[in-house]
Coordinates of C-alpha atoms in Angstrom, one line a residue:
Chain A
M1 CA -79.7 69.2 -43.2
N2 CA -81.2 71.4 -40.5
R3 CA -79.4 74.7 -39.8
L4 CA -79.3 73.9 -36.1
H5 CA -77.5 70.6 -36.7
W6 CA -74.2 72.2 -35.7
T7 CA -75.4 72.4 -32.1
Q8 CA -75.0 68.7 -31.9
T9 CA -71.6 68.4 -33.5
I10 CA -69.3 70.9 -31.9
D11 CA -65.8 69.7 -32.0
R12 CA -64.6 68.5 -28.7
R13 CA -61.4 70.5 -28.9
I14 CA -63.5 73.7 -28.9
L15 CA -65.3 72.5 -25.8
Y16 CA -61.9 71.8 -24.1
L17 CA -60.7 75.3 -25.0
V18 CA -63.8 77.0 -23.7
L19 CA -63.6 75.0 -20.5
L20 CA -59.9 75.9 -20.1
A21 CA -60.6 79.5 -20.7
L22 CA -63.4 79.6 -18.1
V23 CA -61.2 77.9 -15.5
V24 CA -58.3 80.3 -16.1
I25 CA -60.6 83.4 -16.1
G26 CA -62.4 82.1 -12.9
L27 CA -59.1 81.7 -11.1
L28 CA -57.5 85.0 -12.3
V29 CA -60.4 87.4 -12.3
P30 CA -62.1 88.0 -9.0
I31 CA -65.8 87.4 -9.5
P32 CA -67.9 88.6 -6.5
L33 CA -70.4 85.8 -5.9
P34 CA -72.8 85.1 -3.0
L35 CA -72.0 82.0 -1.0
V36 CA -74.7 80.6 1.2
V37 CA -73.4 78.5 4.1
G38 CA -75.2 75.1 4.1
P39 CA -76.5 73.4 7.3
Q40 CA -74.0 70.5 6.9
A41 CA -70.9 72.7 6.8
R42 CA -72.3 74.9 9.6
A43 CA -72.9 71.8 11.8
L44 CA -69.3 70.6 11.3
Y45 CA -68.0 74.1 12.1
N46 CA -70.1 74.2 15.3
A47 CA -68.8 70.8 16.3
V48 CA -65.2 71.9 16.0
Q49 CA -66.0 75.2 17.7
Q50 CA -67.5 73.3 20.6
A51 CA -64.9 70.6 20.9
P52 CA -63.2 70.4 24.3
E53 CA -59.8 72.2 24.3
D54 CA -58.2 69.8 26.7
K55 CA -58.6 66.7 24.5
L56 CA -56.9 65.6 21.4
A57 CA -58.6 66.0 18.0
L58 CA -58.0 63.4 15.3
V59 CA -57.8 64.3 11.6
C60 CA -57.7 61.3 9.3
T61 CA -56.7 62.0 5.8
N62 CA -57.1 59.6 2.9
W63 CA -56.6 61.8 -0.1
S64 CA -53.9 61.8 -2.7
A65 CA -52.8 64.3 -5.2
S66 CA -55.6 63.3 -7.5
T67 CA -58.3 64.8 -5.3
Q68 CA -56.2 67.4 -3.5
G69 CA -58.2 70.1 -5.4
E70 CA -61.1 69.4 -3.1
N71 CA -59.6 67.6 -0.1
R72 CA -56.6 69.8 0.6
P73 CA -58.7 73.0 1.2
Q74 CA -61.0 70.9 3.4
T75 CA -58.0 69.7 5.5
E76 CA -56.6 73.2 5.6
V77 CA -59.7 74.8 7.0
I78 CA -60.1 72.1 9.6
L79 CA -56.4 72.4 10.7
R80 CA -56.6 76.2 10.8
H81 CA -59.8 76.0 12.9
L82 CA -58.2 73.6 15.4
M83 CA -54.9 75.6 15.6
H84 CA -56.8 78.8 16.1
R85 CA -58.6 77.2 19.0
H86 CA -55.3 75.8 20.4
I87 CA -56.7 72.3 20.2
R88 CA -53.9 69.7 19.9
F89 CA -54.4 67.3 17.1
A90 CA -53.1 64.0 15.6
L91 CA -52.9 63.1 11.9
M92 CA -53.4 59.6 10.5
A93 CA -53.9 58.2 7.1
F94 CA -55.0 55.1 5.2
D95 CA -53.4 56.4 2.0
Q96 CA -49.7 56.3 1.4
Q97 CA -49.5 59.7 -0.3
S98 CA -51.9 61.3 2.1
T99 CA -49.6 60.8 5.1
N100 CA -47.0 63.0 3.4
L101 CA -49.3 65.5 1.9
A102 CA -51.2 66.2 5.2
R103 CA -48.0 66.3 7.1
E104 CA -46.6 68.9 4.7
L105 CA -49.8 71.0 5.1
A106 CA -49.6 70.8 8.9
E107 CA -45.9 71.8 8.8
E108 CA -46.8 74.7 6.6
L109 CA -49.5 76.0 8.9
A110 CA -48.0 75.1 12.3
P111 CA -45.5 78.1 12.5
Q112 CA -48.4 80.6 11.8
Y113 CA -50.1 79.4 15.0
G114 CA -47.0 78.6 17.1
Y115 CA -47.7 74.9 16.9
V116 CA -44.8 72.6 17.8
Y117 CA -44.5 69.0 16.7
G118 CA -44.8 66.6 19.6
R119 CA -46.2 69.2 21.9
D120 CA -49.2 70.5 19.9
W121 CA -49.6 68.0 17.1
I122 CA -48.4 64.6 16.1
N123 CA -48.4 62.4 13.0
W124 CA -49.4 58.7 13.7
G125 CA -48.7 57.9 10.1
Y126 CA -50.0 55.4 7.5
R127 CA -51.8 52.1 8.1
A128 CA -52.8 49.7 5.4
D129 CA -55.7 47.9 7.1
V130 CA -58.7 50.1 7.9
N131 CA -60.8 47.8 10.0
G132 CA -58.0 46.3 12.1
T133 CA -56.6 49.7 12.9
L134 CA -59.9 51.3 13.8
K135 CA -60.9 48.4 16.0
G136 CA -57.5 48.7 17.6
I137 CA -57.6 52.5 18.4
V138 CA -61.0 52.0 20.1
L139 CA -59.2 49.9 22.7
S140 CA -55.7 51.4 22.7
I141 CA -54.1 54.0 20.5
P142 CA -50.5 53.4 21.8
D143 CA -50.8 49.6 21.2
T144 CA -52.2 50.1 17.7
F145 CA -49.8 52.8 16.4
K146 CA -46.8 52.1 18.8
T147 CA -44.7 55.1 17.6
D148 CA -45.2 58.4 15.8
S149 CA -44.5 58.5 12.1
Q150 CA -41.9 61.2 12.0
N151 CA -39.4 60.3 14.7
R152 CA -40.4 56.8 15.6
I153 CA -40.8 57.8 19.3
P154 CA -43.1 55.5 21.3
L155 CA -46.5 57.1 21.8
T156 CA -46.2 56.3 25.5
D157 CA -43.0 58.5 25.8
L158 CA -44.8 61.5 27.2
A159 CA -41.6 63.4 27.9
K160 CA -40.9 63.6 24.2
L161 CA -44.5 63.5 23.0
P162 CA -46.5 65.6 25.5
V163 CA -49.3 65.9 22.9
M164 CA -50.3 62.3 23.8
Q165 CA -50.9 63.2 27.5
G166 CA -54.1 61.5 28.6
V167 CA -54.7 59.8 25.3
H168 CA -55.4 56.1 25.6
N169 CA -58.2 55.3 23.2
T170 CA -60.9 56.9 21.2
K171 CA -62.8 57.9 24.3
D172 CA -60.1 60.5 24.9
L173 CA -60.6 62.3 21.6
S174 CA -62.4 65.6 21.3
I175 CA -63.5 65.4 17.7
I176 CA -62.7 63.1 14.7
V177 CA -62.7 64.5 11.2
E178 CA -62.0 62.4 8.2
I179 CA -61.1 64.0 4.8
S180 CA -61.4 61.4 2.1
P181 CA -62.5 60.6 -1.4
S182 CA -63.1 56.9 -0.4
G183 CA -65.7 54.9 1.6
V184 CA -63.6 54.6 4.8
Y185 CA -66.3 56.6 6.7
K186 CA -68.4 53.4 6.9
A187 CA -65.7 51.7 9.0
W188 CA -65.5 54.8 11.2
I189 CA -69.2 54.6 11.8
Q190 CA -69.2 50.8 12.3
F191 CA -66.3 50.6 14.7
V192 CA -65.5 54.0 16.3
V193 CA -68.5 56.4 16.4
G194 CA -70.4 54.4 19.0
S195 CA -67.3 54.0 21.2
T196 CA -66.5 57.6 21.9
P197 CA -68.3 60.8 22.9
A198 CA -66.2 62.6 20.2
K199 CA -68.3 63.8 17.3
F200 CA -67.4 62.5 13.8
G201 CA -67.3 65.0 10.9
Y202 CA -66.4 64.4 7.2
G203 CA -64.9 66.0 4.2
P204 CA -65.8 64.1 1.0
T205 CA -65.3 65.0 -2.6
S206 CA -68.5 66.4 -4.3
V207 CA -69.2 63.2 -6.2
M208 CA -69.5 61.1 -3.0
A209 CA -71.2 63.6 -0.8
P210 CA -74.8 62.6 -1.7
E211 CA -74.4 59.2 -0.1
L212 CA -73.6 60.7 3.3
Y213 CA -76.8 62.5 4.0
N214 CA -78.5 59.5 5.7
Y215 CA -75.6 59.2 8.2
I216 CA -76.0 62.9 9.1
D217 CA -79.7 62.3 9.4
A218 CA -79.1 59.4 11.8
G219 CA -76.7 61.6 13.9
Q220 CA -73.8 59.3 13.2
M221 CA -72.0 62.0 11.4
V222 CA -72.2 65.5 12.8
G223 CA -71.8 67.4 9.5
M224 CA -69.7 67.6 6.4
M225 CA -68.1 69.8 3.8
F226 CA -69.6 69.2 0.4
G227 CA -66.4 69.1 -1.7
I228 CA -64.7 72.4 -2.5
K229 CA -67.9 74.2 -2.0
G230 CA -68.2 72.9 1.6
A231 CA -64.6 74.0 2.2
A232 CA -65.4 77.5 0.9
E233 CA -68.5 77.6 3.2
Y234 CA -66.3 76.6 6.1
E235 CA -63.7 79.3 5.2
R236 CA -66.6 81.8 5.1
L237 CA -67.4 80.9 8.7
L238 CA -63.8 81.2 9.7
I239 CA -63.7 84.7 8.3
Q240 CA -66.9 85.6 10.1
D241 CA -65.5 84.5 13.5
G242 CA -62.1 86.2 12.9
T243 CA -60.0 83.0 12.5
L244 CA -59.1 84.2 9.0
K245 CA -58.6 87.7 7.9
K246 CA -59.5 87.4 4.2
P247 CA -60.7 84.7 1.8
G248 CA -58.0 82.3 0.5
F249 CA -57.7 80.0 -2.5
T250 CA -60.6 77.9 -1.4
T251 CA -63.1 80.8 -1.9
R252 CA -61.5 81.8 -5.1
A253 CA -61.7 78.3 -6.5
I254 CA -65.5 78.4 -6.3
A255 CA -65.6 80.7 -9.3
P256 CA -64.1 78.3 -11.9
V257 CA -66.3 75.5 -10.5
S258 CA -69.4 77.7 -10.9
L259 CA -68.4 78.7 -14.5
S260 CA -67.6 75.1 -15.4
L261 CA -71.0 73.9 -14.3
V262 CA -72.8 76.7 -16.1
L263 CA -70.9 75.6 -19.3
L264 CA -72.1 72.1 -18.6
F265 CA -75.7 73.3 -18.4
V266 CA -75.4 75.3 -21.5
L267 CA -73.9 72.5 -23.5
I268 CA -76.5 69.9 -22.4
G269 CA -79.2 72.4 -23.3
L270 CA -77.6 73.2 -26.6
G271 CA -77.3 69.5 -27.5
N272 CA -80.9 68.8 -26.6
Y273 CA -82.2 71.8 -28.3
G274 CA -80.3 70.8 -31.5
M275 CA -81.7 67.3 -31.2
Y276 CA -85.3 68.5 -31.0
A277 CA -84.9 71.1 -33.7
T278 CA -83.4 68.6 -36.1
R279 CA -86.2 66.1 -35.3
N280 CA -88.9 68.7 -35.9
G281 CA -87.2 69.8 -39.1
R282 CA -87.3 66.2 -40.4
K283 CA -91.0 65.8 -39.4
Q284 CA -91.8 69.0 -41.3
E285 CA -89.8 67.9 -44.4
K286 CA -91.7 64.6 -44.4
G287 CA -95.1 66.4 -43.9
S288 CA -94.5 68.7 -46.8
Chain B
M1 CA -56.2 32.8 35.1
K2 CA -57.2 35.3 32.4
L3 CA -56.3 34.5 28.9
S4 CA -54.4 37.8 28.5
T5 CA -52.3 37.1 31.7
L6 CA -51.5 33.6 30.5
L7 CA -50.3 34.8 27.1
S8 CA -48.3 37.6 28.7
K9 CA -46.5 35.0 30.8
L10 CA -45.9 32.6 27.9
F11 CA -44.7 35.4 25.6
P12 CA -43.0 38.1 27.7
P13 CA -41.8 41.2 25.9
L14 CA -38.4 40.7 24.4
H15 CA -35.6 43.3 23.7
G16 CA -32.2 43.2 22.1
W17 CA -30.7 39.9 21.0
P18 CA -33.6 37.7 22.3
L19 CA -35.9 39.8 20.1
I20 CA -33.7 39.4 17.1
G21 CA -33.4 35.7 17.7
A22 CA -37.2 35.4 18.0
L23 CA -37.7 37.3 14.8
V24 CA -35.2 35.1 12.9
G25 CA -36.9 32.0 14.4
V26 CA -40.3 33.2 13.2
L27 CA -38.9 34.0 9.8
V28 CA -37.5 30.5 9.5
L29 CA -40.8 29.0 10.7
C30 CA -42.7 31.1 8.1
V31 CA -40.4 30.0 5.3
F32 CA -40.8 26.4 6.4
L33 CA -44.6 26.7 6.6
F34 CA -44.7 28.4 3.1
F35 CA -42.9 25.4 1.5
A36 CA -44.9 22.9 3.5
L37 CA -48.1 24.5 2.3
H38 CA -46.8 24.3 -1.3
A39 CA -45.9 20.7 -0.9
L40 CA -49.3 19.7 0.3
P41 CA -51.8 18.1 -2.2
P42 CA -54.4 20.7 -3.4
R43 CA -57.3 19.3 -1.4
A44 CA -55.3 19.4 1.9
R45 CA -54.0 22.8 1.1
K46 CA -57.5 24.0 0.5
M47 CA -58.6 22.7 3.9
V48 CA -55.7 24.4 5.6
I49 CA -56.5 27.7 4.0
A50 CA -60.3 27.3 4.7
G51 CA -59.4 26.5 8.4
A52 CA -57.2 29.6 8.7
T53 CA -59.8 31.8 7.1
F54 CA -62.5 30.4 9.4
L55 CA -60.4 31.0 12.6
A56 CA -59.5 34.5 11.6
G57 CA -63.1 35.4 10.9
L58 CA -64.2 33.6 14.1
F59 CA -62.0 35.8 16.2
F60 CA -63.7 39.0 15.1
A61 CA -67.2 37.5 15.2
L62 CA -66.7 36.1 18.7
E63 CA -65.1 39.3 20.0
W64 CA -68.0 41.3 18.6
F65 CA -70.8 39.1 19.9
W66 CA -69.4 37.9 23.2
P67 CA -71.2 39.9 25.9
A68 CA -69.0 42.5 27.5
G69 CA -68.3 42.6 31.3
A70 CA -68.7 45.5 33.7
D71 CA -65.5 47.1 32.3
G72 CA -66.9 47.0 28.7
T73 CA -64.5 44.2 27.6
N74 CA -64.7 40.4 27.1
P75 CA -61.9 37.8 27.3
L76 CA -60.9 38.4 23.7
T77 CA -61.0 42.2 23.7
F78 CA -57.3 42.5 24.8
A79 CA -56.1 40.9 21.6
V80 CA -57.9 43.2 19.2
P81 CA -55.1 45.7 18.8
T82 CA -52.6 42.9 18.2
V83 CA -54.8 41.1 15.7
G84 CA -55.4 44.5 14.0
N85 CA -51.6 44.9 13.7
V86 CA -51.3 41.4 12.2
A87 CA -54.0 42.4 9.7
N88 CA -52.0 45.5 8.9
V89 CA -48.9 43.4 8.2
L90 CA -50.9 41.0 6.1
T91 CA -52.5 43.9 4.1
A92 CA -49.0 45.2 3.6
F93 CA -48.0 41.9 2.0
T94 CA -50.7 42.4 -0.6
L95 CA -48.8 45.6 -1.7
G96 CA -45.7 43.4 -2.1
L97 CA -47.8 41.0 -4.1
G98 CA -48.8 43.8 -6.4
V99 CA -45.2 44.9 -6.9
M100 CA -44.2 41.3 -7.7
S101 CA -47.0 41.0 -10.2
L102 CA -46.0 44.3 -11.9
I103 CA -42.4 43.2 -12.1
R104 CA -43.3 39.8 -13.5
I105 CA -45.7 41.2 -16.2
H106 CA -43.7 44.2 -17.3
G107 CA -40.3 42.4 -16.9
N108 CA -41.7 39.8 -19.3
N109 CA -42.8 42.5 -21.7
V110 CA -39.3 44.0 -21.7
A111 CA -37.5 40.6 -22.0
R112 CA -39.7 39.6 -25.0
Q113 CA -39.8 43.1 -26.4
K114 CA -43.6 43.0 -26.8
A115 CA -45.5 45.9 -28.3
G116 CA -45.1 48.9 -26.0
W117 CA -42.2 47.4 -24.1
E118 CA -40.6 50.9 -23.8
N119 CA -43.6 51.9 -21.5
S120 CA -42.8 48.9 -19.3
V121 CA -39.2 50.1 -19.0
V122 CA -40.4 53.5 -17.9
L123 CA -42.8 51.9 -15.4
L124 CA -40.2 49.6 -13.9
A125 CA -37.5 52.4 -13.7
G126 CA -40.0 54.8 -12.1
M127 CA -41.0 52.1 -9.5
V128 CA -37.4 51.4 -8.6
V129 CA -36.4 55.1 -8.4
M130 CA -39.4 56.0 -6.2
A131 CA -38.9 53.0 -4.0
V132 CA -35.1 53.7 -3.5
S133 CA -35.6 57.4 -3.0
G134 CA -38.4 56.8 -0.5
L135 CA -36.5 54.2 1.5
F136 CA -33.1 55.7 1.6
F137 CA -33.4 59.5 0.7
E138 CA -36.7 60.4 2.3
K139 CA -35.5 63.6 4.0
T140 CA -33.7 64.8 0.9
I141 CA -34.7 67.2 -1.9
F142 CA -34.4 64.3 -4.3
F143 CA -37.3 62.5 -2.8
R144 CA -39.3 65.6 -2.2
S145 CA -38.9 66.7 -5.8
L146 CA -39.9 63.3 -7.1
F147 CA -42.9 63.1 -4.8
R148 CA -44.2 66.6 -4.9
D149 CA -43.1 67.9 -8.3
V150 CA -43.4 64.7 -10.4
L151 CA -45.8 62.2 -8.8
N152 CA -48.2 64.7 -7.3
S153 CA -48.3 66.8 -10.5
F154 CA -48.9 63.8 -12.7
D155 CA -51.5 62.4 -10.4
A156 CA -53.4 65.8 -10.2
A157 CA -53.1 66.4 -13.9
M158 CA -54.5 63.0 -14.8
F159 CA -57.5 63.5 -12.5
A160 CA -58.0 67.1 -13.7
T161 CA -58.4 65.9 -17.3
L162 CA -61.5 64.1 -16.3
A163 CA -63.3 67.5 -16.2
F164 CA -62.7 67.8 -20.0
Y165 CA -64.0 64.4 -20.7
I166 CA -67.1 65.0 -18.5
I167 CA -67.9 68.2 -20.3
S168 CA -67.5 66.5 -23.7
A169 CA -69.4 63.3 -22.6
A170 CA -72.3 65.2 -21.0
Y171 CA -72.7 67.4 -24.1
R172 CA -72.8 64.3 -26.5
A173 CA -74.6 61.7 -24.4
F174 CA -77.1 63.6 -22.1
R175 CA -80.1 63.5 -24.4
I176 CA -83.6 63.9 -22.8
K177 CA -85.5 61.2 -24.5
S178 CA -87.7 59.8 -21.8
V179 CA -89.6 60.9 -18.6
E180 CA -86.9 59.4 -16.4
A181 CA -84.2 61.3 -18.2
T182 CA -86.2 64.5 -17.9
L183 CA -86.6 64.0 -14.1
M184 CA -82.9 63.2 -13.8
M185 CA -82.0 66.3 -15.7
I186 CA -84.3 68.5 -13.6
A187 CA -83.0 67.1 -10.4
A188 CA -79.3 67.5 -11.5
L189 CA -80.0 71.0 -12.6
V190 CA -81.6 72.1 -9.4
V191 CA -79.0 70.4 -7.2
M192 CA -76.1 71.8 -9.1
L193 CA -77.6 75.3 -9.2
G194 CA -78.1 75.1 -5.5
M195 CA -74.4 74.1 -5.0
I196 CA -72.8 77.0 -7.0
P197 CA -72.8 80.6 -6.1
I198 CA -74.1 81.6 -9.6
G199 CA -77.1 79.4 -9.0
Q200 CA -77.6 80.7 -5.5
A201 CA -77.5 84.3 -6.9
L202 CA -80.6 83.6 -9.0
T203 CA -82.8 83.5 -5.9
S204 CA -80.7 85.5 -3.5
F205 CA -83.4 88.2 -3.3
I206 CA -85.6 85.7 -1.3
P207 CA -84.8 85.7 2.4
E208 CA -82.6 82.7 3.5
R209 CA -84.9 81.6 6.2
G210 CA -87.8 82.7 8.4
S211 CA -90.3 83.1 5.5
F212 CA -92.6 80.8 3.6
L213 CA -90.9 82.1 0.4
S214 CA -87.5 80.8 1.7
L215 CA -88.7 77.4 0.5
L216 CA -88.4 78.6 -3.1
R217 CA -84.7 79.5 -2.8
V218 CA -82.7 77.3 -5.1
D219 CA -80.2 76.4 -2.4
N220 CA -83.0 75.3 -0.1
I221 CA -84.7 73.2 -2.8
S222 CA -81.4 71.7 -3.5
N223 CA -80.7 70.9 0.1
W224 CA -84.3 69.4 0.5
M225 CA -83.7 67.2 -2.5
L226 CA -80.4 66.0 -1.0
T227 CA -81.5 65.5 2.6
I228 CA -85.0 64.0 1.9
L229 CA -85.2 62.4 -1.6
N230 CA -81.6 61.5 -2.0
A231 CA -81.1 60.3 1.6
A232 CA -84.1 58.0 1.3
A233 CA -82.9 56.5 -1.9
Q234 CA -79.3 56.1 -0.5
R235 CA -80.7 54.4 2.6
A236 CA -82.6 51.9 0.4
I237 CA -79.5 51.2 -1.6
N238 CA -77.4 50.8 1.5
F239 CA -79.9 48.2 3.0
G240 CA -79.5 46.2 -0.2
L241 CA -75.7 46.5 -0.1
G242 CA -75.7 45.5 3.5
V243 CA -77.6 42.3 2.9
G244 CA -75.4 41.5 -0.1
A245 CA -72.2 42.2 1.9
L246 CA -73.4 39.9 4.7
A247 CA -74.1 37.1 2.3
I248 CA -70.7 37.5 0.5
A249 CA -68.9 37.8 3.9
L250 CA -70.4 34.5 5.1
R251 CA -69.5 32.8 1.8
V252 CA -65.9 34.0 2.1
W253 CA -65.6 33.2 5.8
L254 CA -67.0 29.6 5.3
S255 CA -64.9 29.2 2.1
L256 CA -68.1 28.5 0.1
E257 CA -67.2 31.1 -2.6
R258 CA -66.7 29.5 -6.0
G259 CA -65.1 30.9 -9.1
A260 CA -61.8 31.1 -10.9
Y261 CA -60.1 33.3 -8.3
F262 CA -60.9 31.0 -5.4
E263 CA -60.7 27.6 -7.1
S264 CA -58.0 27.6 -9.8
S265 CA -55.0 27.3 -7.5
A266 CA -56.6 24.8 -5.1
E267 CA -57.9 22.2 -7.7

């Protein structure tokens, strides 16, 4: 047997242990790494930066705990940016878990920026049907959602929900950002994007980001955050403009991702090297 | 008279007892319709379902294609939010259908003590506890603890284990045995290197932009591959998907779709 045959037969438990060690080291040990801000994250940042302050921003979250590693930091940087600019915003969700998770995140951030529920932000809640809801909000948001999700107050009750002042349909929105690991963006583009002057930005998980470039190319999507890396780029821009004082978990999370991918390259290289070495060894044995 | 005005006159907004009465009346009517539908012979039932499907699809198609007036609406536009709400309610019913199906299958497992029936007990108990806590104790620490500390942790942990499987699978299965596999490997390597700071550090000595050499930065090559090569391929795939989706949508709308799922209950 070829002496390099071991490179093809490493026990999977060793691989798991190495990966675990790299992730833990990446999270605990600060590793100074350069981070280039890509054009897509910069475009989304610029769109939020230029969004009119007198209109309502809409953040649609469709992520659950399973993808919160990527989607939660994306939601956090968007909410921080909106709050820093004092833009009022609404949350909505097409995922049952997400309506709670995004609300908890907003409640956590709101006191830091003096945001008050009902005055500066609102939660429209969860809806099961994507197409019907999006077609509905194009015409009338109060008719589609009726009440807010937290206190069941009618959206037309401006005394209790001043955040809804001047908000009738999607034409009255300043910017729409969807954070999602699913294909809901297609419905947004089909039904909403053409109906409103508000720009549409997106925060997908890394695995689904490649399918979105043609929508950015077509101008239907203003920009996006490429998974956790995109969120870290956005956070970098927030640090540069003074919204954030120092890098948070999002930037720190890039190190374990980097190390894991390097491990992936090394293992693929090792497996292939072993395969070719073994094959050459066999050929030489036959030749001699 | 406009259709919206006519409907508003026929069905004025109700409040209090008249609203409760109307809701009970609708409920009774729905129950009657449900049993009437079940009592029909399969062929007639199929025709009723096909008719309802056609009308539902026709509304959206007509509303979409009907030319809009000066105010940007047509005579059907006013009903879109209401139809959207009806669709939301119908979609919510599918959740109930899923719950019923789970209870039936796992209840059967427990009753007959099939292999792994203990797992079914845990599933049913978990479902009941989460539903009860969410419905009646939503604002309490009990629900928050179950949702945040148990459900969220389990969900995140299950998804996180994928990383371990991906590492193991890529190591065992990704063998470069053909030209296509080689191209795929090179593309994956460049794109992933361009995505991570360690990869970006390799060519960080080259200026980011403003120089011909910038084209050789790994992050710029990665971005070019994603925005040019990948976008073109994705566009082609999307065209194919769009044509296929149109064909499927027409078949479902006109009840032409055949197969076990569509036929077994009707025939």
